[in-house]
Short mmCIF file of C-alpha atoms in Angstrom, two decimals:
data_model
loop_
_atom_site.label_atom_id
_atom_site.label_comp_id
_atom_site.label_asym_id
_atom_site.label_seq_id
_atom_site.Cartn_x
_atom_site.Cartn_y
_atom_site.Cartn_z
CA MET A 931 -1.08 12.93 30.32
CA ASN A 932 -4.80 12.57 29.63
CA ASP A 933 -6.13 9.42 28.04
CA VAL A 934 -5.62 8.97 24.33
CA LEU A 935 -8.70 7.98 22.34
CA LEU A 936 -8.10 6.26 19.00
CA ALA A 937 -10.98 5.91 16.57
CA VAL A 938 -10.53 3.22 13.91
CA GLY A 939 -12.94 3.26 10.98
CA THR A 940 -13.10 0.09 8.91
CA LYS A 941 -14.99 -1.39 6.01
CA LYS A 942 -17.38 -3.02 8.49
CA GLY A 943 -17.65 -0.64 11.42
CA LEU A 944 -15.90 1.55 13.98
CA TRP A 945 -13.70 0.54 16.90
CA LEU A 946 -12.65 2.83 19.77
CA LEU A 947 -9.38 2.23 21.61
CA ARG A 948 -8.37 4.08 24.78
CA SER A 949 -5.17 4.24 26.81
CA ALA A 950 -3.82 6.18 29.78
CA ASP A 951 -0.18 5.47 28.93
CA ARG A 952 -0.18 4.52 25.19
CA ARG A 953 1.06 1.06 26.17
CA THR A 954 -2.05 -0.73 27.41
CA TRP A 955 -5.24 -0.21 25.44
CA SER A 956 -8.90 -1.07 25.92
CA VAL A 957 -10.91 -1.91 22.82
CA ASP A 958 -14.59 -1.06 22.36
CA GLY A 959 -16.63 -2.06 19.35
CA PRO A 960 -17.79 -2.59 16.81
CA HIS A 961 -20.04 0.41 16.39
CA PHE A 962 -21.96 0.72 13.10
CA LEU A 963 -21.35 -2.94 12.31
CA MET A 964 -21.48 -3.67 8.58
CA ASN A 965 -21.23 0.04 7.77
CA ALA A 966 -18.15 1.32 5.93
CA VAL A 967 -16.63 4.08 8.09
CA ALA A 968 -14.40 6.07 5.74
CA ALA A 969 -14.34 9.25 7.82
CA CYS A 970 -14.17 9.96 11.54
CA ALA A 971 -13.14 12.87 13.72
CA ILE A 972 -12.59 13.58 17.41
CA ASP A 973 -13.71 17.12 18.16
CA THR A 974 -12.35 18.31 21.52
CA ARG A 975 -13.19 22.00 21.14
CA GLY A 976 -15.26 23.89 23.66
CA GLY A 977 -14.44 21.69 26.64
CA ARG A 978 -16.30 18.61 25.43
CA THR A 979 -15.46 15.60 23.26
CA ARG A 980 -17.68 14.87 20.27
CA LEU A 981 -17.04 11.87 18.04
CA LEU A 982 -18.12 12.28 14.42
CA VAL A 983 -18.48 9.36 12.03
CA GLY A 984 -19.27 9.18 8.33
CA ALA A 985 -20.80 5.72 7.94
CA SER A 986 -22.25 4.15 4.80
CA SER A 987 -24.89 1.45 4.98
CA SER A 988 -25.47 -0.71 1.94
CA HIS A 989 -29.20 -0.37 2.67
CA TRP A 990 -29.67 3.15 4.04
CA GLY A 991 -26.76 4.89 2.33
CA PRO A 992 -24.28 7.33 3.90
CA GLY A 993 -24.79 9.67 6.84
CA VAL A 994 -23.01 11.49 9.62
CA SER A 995 -23.55 10.43 13.24
CA TRP A 996 -22.19 11.92 16.45
CA SER A 997 -21.64 10.90 20.05
CA ASP A 998 -21.07 13.16 23.05
CA ASP A 999 -20.49 10.27 25.47
CA LEU A 1000 -17.46 8.57 23.88
CA GLY A 1001 -19.53 6.16 21.84
CA ALA A 1002 -22.04 4.98 24.45
CA THR A 1003 -24.85 6.45 22.31
CA TRP A 1004 -25.03 7.82 18.79
CA THR A 1005 -27.32 10.30 17.05
CA GLU A 1006 -27.98 11.01 13.39
CA ALA A 1007 -29.98 13.90 11.97
CA ALA A 1008 -33.62 12.96 11.51
CA ASP A 1009 -34.70 11.61 8.12
CA GLY A 1010 -31.11 11.51 6.90
CA SER A 1011 -31.14 15.28 6.49
CA GLY A 1012 -27.67 15.75 7.98
CA ILE A 1013 -25.80 15.69 4.66
CA ARG A 1014 -27.89 15.74 1.52
CA PHE A 1015 -27.71 17.52 -1.84
CA PRO A 1016 -30.41 20.07 -2.64
CA ALA A 1017 -33.15 18.62 -4.82
CA ASP A 1018 -32.01 20.60 -7.86
CA ALA A 1019 -28.35 19.46 -7.66
CA GLY A 1020 -28.97 16.29 -9.63
CA ALA A 1021 -26.70 14.26 -7.36
CA SER A 1022 -26.72 12.15 -4.22
CA VAL A 1023 -24.04 11.60 -1.59
CA GLU A 1024 -22.36 8.27 -2.25
CA ALA A 1025 -19.92 8.37 0.68
CA VAL A 1026 -18.49 10.76 3.27
CA TRP A 1027 -14.72 10.75 2.86
CA GLN A 1028 -13.67 13.47 5.30
CA LEU A 1029 -14.85 15.11 8.52
CA ARG A 1030 -12.77 18.04 9.73
CA PRO A 1031 -13.52 20.21 12.77
CA ASP A 1032 -12.46 23.81 12.30
CA THR A 1033 -10.38 25.76 14.85
CA GLU A 1034 -11.11 26.68 18.46
CA ALA A 1035 -12.07 30.17 17.25
CA ARG A 1036 -14.90 28.65 15.17
CA PRO A 1037 -16.24 26.04 17.62
CA GLY A 1038 -19.39 25.06 15.75
CA VAL A 1039 -17.88 24.71 12.29
CA VAL A 1040 -17.21 21.23 10.90
CA TRP A 1041 -16.31 20.54 7.28
CA ALA A 1042 -17.07 17.42 5.29
CA GLY A 1043 -15.84 16.11 1.95
CA SER A 1044 -17.90 13.65 -0.05
CA GLN A 1045 -18.10 11.48 -3.12
CA PRO A 1046 -18.96 12.88 -5.62
CA SER A 1047 -16.50 15.69 -5.00
CA ALA A 1048 -18.40 18.19 -2.90
CA LEU A 1049 -17.56 20.29 0.13
CA TRP A 1050 -19.98 20.72 3.00
CA ARG A 1051 -20.08 23.07 5.99
CA SER A 1052 -21.80 22.54 9.32
CA ASP A 1053 -22.33 25.32 11.84
CA ASP A 1054 -23.87 23.11 14.53
CA GLY A 1055 -20.99 20.78 15.34
CA GLY A 1056 -21.60 18.29 12.53
CA GLU A 1057 -25.31 17.66 13.02
CA THR A 1058 -26.46 19.20 9.73
CA PHE A 1059 -24.47 20.26 6.68
CA ALA A 1060 -24.95 22.73 3.84
CA LEU A 1061 -23.42 22.24 0.41
CA VAL A 1062 -20.71 24.75 -0.47
CA GLU A 1063 -22.30 25.61 -3.79
CA SER A 1064 -19.44 27.77 -5.07
CA LEU A 1065 -17.18 24.71 -5.36
CA TRP A 1066 -19.96 22.43 -6.58
CA ASN A 1067 -20.73 24.94 -9.33
CA HIS A 1068 -17.07 25.48 -10.26
CA PRO A 1069 -16.61 25.32 -14.06
CA HIS A 1070 -13.92 22.67 -13.64
CA ARG A 1071 -16.20 20.20 -11.83
CA PRO A 1072 -17.65 18.48 -14.91
CA THR A 1073 -14.11 17.45 -15.91
CA TRP A 1074 -12.98 16.13 -12.51
CA ALA A 1075 -12.46 12.43 -13.13
CA PRO A 1076 -12.60 9.50 -10.71
CA GLY A 1077 -9.41 7.97 -9.41
CA PHE A 1078 -9.04 4.26 -8.76
CA GLY A 1079 -10.87 4.61 -5.44
CA GLY A 1080 -13.55 7.04 -6.58
CA GLN A 1081 -14.01 10.75 -7.18
CA ALA A 1082 -14.08 12.51 -3.83
CA ILE A 1083 -12.84 15.38 -1.70
CA HIS A 1084 -10.63 13.69 0.88
CA THR A 1085 -8.73 16.64 2.40
CA VAL A 1086 -10.17 19.76 4.01
CA LEU A 1087 -7.72 22.15 5.71
CA PRO A 1088 -9.20 25.30 7.23
CA HIS A 1089 -6.57 27.95 7.86
CA PRO A 1090 -5.74 28.23 11.59
CA SER A 1091 -6.01 32.02 11.73
CA ASP A 1092 -7.75 33.21 8.54
CA ASP A 1093 -11.36 32.04 8.45
CA ARG A 1094 -11.66 33.13 4.83
CA ARG A 1095 -9.04 30.62 3.65
CA VAL A 1096 -9.71 26.89 3.18
CA LEU A 1097 -7.79 24.31 1.16
CA VAL A 1098 -9.34 21.16 -0.27
CA ALA A 1099 -7.86 18.29 -2.27
CA MET A 1100 -9.51 15.60 -4.32
CA SER A 1101 -8.75 12.57 -6.44
CA THR A 1102 -8.75 13.45 -9.16
CA GLY A 1103 -8.83 17.19 -9.58
CA GLY A 1104 -6.00 18.28 -7.32
CA VAL A 1105 -5.77 21.11 -4.80
CA TYR A 1106 -8.16 24.08 -4.70
CA VAL A 1107 -8.00 27.07 -2.36
CA THR A 1108 -10.42 29.82 -1.39
CA ASP A 1109 -9.21 33.13 0.02
CA ASP A 1110 -12.61 34.82 0.17
CA GLY A 1111 -14.67 32.68 2.50
CA ALA A 1112 -15.65 30.14 -0.18
CA ALA A 1113 -17.07 32.71 -2.60
CA SER A 1114 -14.59 31.46 -5.22
CA TRP A 1115 -11.99 28.70 -5.63
CA THR A 1116 -8.63 28.63 -7.42
CA PRO A 1117 -6.71 25.49 -8.48
CA SER A 1118 -3.34 25.39 -6.71
CA ASN A 1119 -1.28 22.63 -8.30
CA THR A 1120 1.72 24.38 -9.85
CA GLY A 1121 4.70 22.04 -9.70
CA ILE A 1122 2.72 18.81 -9.06
CA ARG A 1123 3.12 16.10 -11.66
CA ALA A 1124 0.32 14.25 -13.42
CA ASP A 1125 2.21 11.39 -15.06
CA PHE A 1126 -1.01 9.70 -16.17
CA LEU A 1127 -1.83 12.69 -18.43
CA PRO A 1128 0.07 13.62 -21.63
CA GLY A 1129 2.12 16.77 -21.94
CA GLU A 1130 3.04 19.31 -19.32
CA PRO A 1131 1.38 19.21 -15.88
CA PRO A 1132 -2.06 20.81 -16.21
CA GLU A 1133 -3.60 23.61 -14.15
CA TYR A 1134 -5.77 20.99 -12.43
CA GLY A 1135 -6.55 17.30 -12.74
CA GLN A 1136 -3.72 15.99 -10.55
CA CYS A 1137 -4.41 12.96 -8.38
CA VAL A 1138 -3.32 14.38 -5.04
CA HIS A 1139 -3.72 11.66 -2.41
CA LYS A 1140 -3.47 13.72 0.80
CA VAL A 1141 -2.35 17.13 2.08
CA SER A 1142 -1.24 18.05 5.61
CA ARG A 1143 -0.42 21.42 7.16
CA ASP A 1144 2.78 22.13 9.13
CA ALA A 1145 2.39 22.56 12.88
CA THR A 1146 3.68 26.12 13.19
CA ASP A 1147 3.86 27.56 9.66
CA PRO A 1148 0.36 27.57 8.13
CA ASP A 1149 1.77 28.32 4.68
CA ARG A 1150 3.94 25.18 4.72
CA LEU A 1151 2.06 22.21 3.35
CA TYR A 1152 2.99 18.62 2.55
CA ALA A 1153 1.32 16.62 -0.22
CA GLN A 1154 1.49 12.93 -1.11
CA ASN A 1155 0.66 12.71 -4.78
CA HIS A 1156 -0.05 9.84 -7.15
CA GLY A 1157 3.68 9.84 -7.80
CA GLY A 1158 5.67 12.41 -5.86
CA VAL A 1159 5.84 13.93 -2.39
CA TYR A 1160 5.75 17.73 -2.32
CA ARG A 1161 6.13 20.74 -0.06
CA SER A 1162 4.62 24.17 -0.49
CA ALA A 1163 6.00 27.22 1.29
CA ASP A 1164 3.30 29.60 0.06
CA GLY A 1165 0.03 28.02 1.09
CA GLY A 1166 -0.27 25.84 -2.01
CA THR A 1167 0.42 28.45 -4.68
CA SER A 1168 3.46 26.43 -5.79
CA TRP A 1169 4.91 23.02 -4.89
CA GLN A 1170 8.43 21.55 -4.85
CA PRO A 1171 9.31 17.82 -4.81
CA ILE A 1172 10.80 16.49 -1.55
CA ASP A 1173 10.88 12.74 -2.26
CA GLY A 1174 14.59 12.55 -3.11
CA GLY A 1175 15.47 10.70 0.08
CA LEU A 1176 12.58 8.23 -0.05
CA PRO A 1177 12.68 4.68 -1.44
CA ALA A 1178 9.56 5.36 -3.54
CA ASP A 1179 7.49 8.40 -4.43
CA PHE A 1180 4.08 6.71 -4.41
CA GLY A 1181 1.84 6.36 -1.36
CA PHE A 1182 -1.37 7.59 0.19
CA PRO A 1183 -1.03 9.31 3.60
CA VAL A 1184 1.04 12.25 4.76
CA VAL A 1185 0.80 13.41 8.38
CA ALA A 1186 2.34 16.54 9.87
CA HIS A 1187 3.51 16.62 13.48
CA PRO A 1188 0.85 18.21 15.72
CA HIS A 1189 3.18 20.75 17.36
CA ARG A 1190 6.77 20.39 16.05
CA PRO A 1191 7.64 22.37 12.92
CA ALA A 1192 9.06 20.83 9.74
CA THR A 1193 8.17 17.28 10.86
CA ALA A 1194 5.99 14.87 8.90
CA TRP A 1195 5.52 11.15 8.14
CA VAL A 1196 4.72 9.18 4.97
CA ALA A 1197 4.23 5.48 4.19
CA PRO A 1198 5.78 4.77 0.75
CA LEU A 1199 4.60 2.18 -1.74
CA VAL A 1200 6.62 0.90 -4.69
CA ALA A 1201 4.43 2.44 -7.42
CA ASP A 1202 0.87 2.77 -8.66
CA GLY A 1203 1.30 -0.49 -10.56
CA GLU A 1204 2.70 -2.32 -7.50
CA ARG A 1205 0.99 -1.05 -4.40
CA THR A 1206 3.15 -2.82 -1.87
CA PRO A 1207 5.80 -1.33 0.45
CA PRO A 1208 9.45 -1.45 -0.67
CA GLY A 1209 10.96 -4.86 0.03
CA ARG A 1210 7.53 -6.05 1.27
CA GLN A 1211 8.34 -4.35 4.59
CA LEU A 1212 5.72 -2.09 6.10
CA GLN A 1213 7.59 1.12 6.87
CA VAL A 1214 7.08 4.74 7.84
CA TRP A 1215 9.48 7.52 6.89
CA ARG A 1216 9.91 10.72 8.89
CA THR A 1217 11.39 14.11 8.06
CA ASP A 1218 12.45 16.69 10.65
CA ASP A 1219 13.56 19.29 8.12
CA ALA A 1220 10.50 19.73 5.90
CA GLY A 1221 11.53 17.02 3.46
CA ALA A 1222 15.21 17.84 2.95
CA THR A 1223 16.06 14.44 4.49
CA TRP A 1224 14.10 11.38 5.54
CA GLU A 1225 14.63 8.59 8.08
CA ARG A 1226 13.15 5.10 7.83
CA SER A 1227 11.26 3.41 10.67
CA ALA A 1228 10.17 -0.23 10.59
CA ASP A 1229 11.03 -1.47 14.12
CA GLY A 1230 7.97 -3.48 15.15
CA LEU A 1231 6.27 -3.33 11.76
CA PRO A 1232 5.74 -6.57 9.80
CA GLY A 1233 7.82 -7.89 6.95
CA GLY A 1234 6.45 -10.16 4.25
CA PHE A 1235 3.76 -7.52 3.95
CA PHE A 1236 1.73 -6.91 0.81
CA GLY A 1237 -0.87 -4.51 2.22
CA VAL A 1238 -1.52 -0.81 1.98
CA VAL A 1239 -1.97 2.11 4.37
CA LEU A 1240 -4.78 4.23 2.96
CA ARG A 1241 -4.80 8.05 2.86
CA ASP A 1242 -6.64 8.54 6.18
CA ALA A 1243 -5.33 5.43 7.92
CA MET A 1244 -2.35 7.21 9.48
CA CYS A 1245 -2.52 9.98 12.08
CA ALA A 1246 -0.79 11.53 15.09
CA ASP A 1247 -2.29 12.37 18.47
CA ASP A 1248 -2.03 15.76 20.15
CA ALA A 1249 -0.10 14.76 23.28
CA ASP A 1250 2.06 17.57 24.67
CA ASP A 1251 5.21 15.45 24.93
CA ALA A 1252 6.21 12.93 22.28
CA ALA A 1253 3.41 12.59 19.75
CA GLY A 1254 1.89 9.19 19.24
CA VAL A 1255 1.66 8.00 15.63
CA TYR A 1256 -0.87 5.41 14.43
CA VAL A 1257 -1.09 3.31 11.28
CA GLY A 1258 -3.96 1.09 10.15
CA THR A 1259 -3.63 -1.42 7.34
CA ARG A 1260 -5.96 -3.05 4.87
CA ASP A 1261 -5.37 -6.44 6.48
CA GLY A 1262 -7.03 -5.17 9.66
CA SER A 1263 -4.09 -4.37 11.95
CA VAL A 1264 -3.41 -1.13 13.80
CA TYR A 1265 0.12 -0.19 14.90
CA ALA A 1266 1.08 2.56 17.35
CA SER A 1267 4.29 4.39 18.12
CA ALA A 1268 4.63 6.26 21.41
CA ASP A 1269 8.02 7.69 20.37
CA GLU A 1270 7.07 9.60 17.22
CA GLY A 1271 7.65 6.71 14.86
CA ALA A 1272 10.93 5.27 16.14
CA THR A 1273 9.37 1.97 17.30
CA TRP A 1274 5.99 0.35 16.78
CA THR A 1275 3.61 -2.00 18.60
CA GLU A 1276 0.62 -3.82 17.18
CA LEU A 1277 -2.52 -2.77 19.05
CA VAL A 1278 -5.14 -4.94 17.36
CA ARG A 1279 -5.35 -7.35 14.45
CA HIS A 1280 -7.96 -9.11 12.34
CA LEU A 1281 -10.24 -6.12 11.99
CA PRO A 1282 -11.86 -5.44 8.61
CA ASP A 1283 -9.93 -3.22 6.19
CA VAL A 1284 -8.88 -0.08 8.08
CA LEU A 1285 -10.07 3.01 6.20
CA CYS A 1286 -9.32 5.80 8.69
CA VAL A 1287 -7.76 6.42 12.10
CA ARG A 1288 -8.01 9.51 14.32
CA ALA A 1289 -6.45 10.10 17.75
CA ALA A 1290 -6.77 12.80 20.41
CA THR A 1291 -6.21 13.27 24.12
CA VAL A 1292 -9.42 13.31 26.14
CA GLY A 1293 -10.25 14.03 29.76
#
């Protein structure tokens, strides 16, 4: 197996961990010290590894930087022009919440999601970005409201085989899909609750926390909502609840297995009013049948735990054998499982709040 590289974005910088066997890890960092790193990506397309980081400085503001030498050096677009609203947009980027490389077939395309809720596309590997104006100008946008953590696009899922189809999700606002290459966008929230709003669930306005795509069926999606875990079998057109076997229906992340169908992980919390894990035990739950049943995993994870795993602070690597799963917590620990979530080991502790983790095999 090639080395696994694990990027850990925190409230005060980025750390890079590397392992040849997923048992012993080297730790490098911090990079971007005192910058909040809410988004990172490891782009291994085209035979090279590019690290992408969305870092926010309290002085200079947010930007996207990249490294082609595994973090030895970093580059940012000159004059902060990498990700910036047009002058007539009447807005400024407050934070970069998501960086998502597209597929191997579109090697230069990288997507970004920001606060305020805007979608961005790069055609040069993440060096410069253009605003996707069709979504920014959507008639719903003036009524998208901020969630507790802000008002941002946090999920971008390009379709693996149809370059005209992209799914985004935001808090709040819900899921939107384009089928025409981003010329237009349709809300896709049918079946998802919005308990914080009166009446029947609306067409849009849901507080979807994260969406993940199944490994082999691109129309099967998993969503962790602000109350409820859901599955879609039709690319997001409709959603069905799958949280019946879970101890709680609240949480932030949902991660699909990188190559095994119908397999995903979540990290439940008691409720929106009590954002702690059930029984104060940090725990991850896995399904192998697309949410029909769930199995609990807490072996090696701490009890007496009052923290939270944020929406991008859980991920899986792309190893060919058993996938590694990684969890970062707001008390600065990172846990890894080399057996797909059955058992866990603490890799590092006492970091700042972990905001995002990303893992990939590298040469």
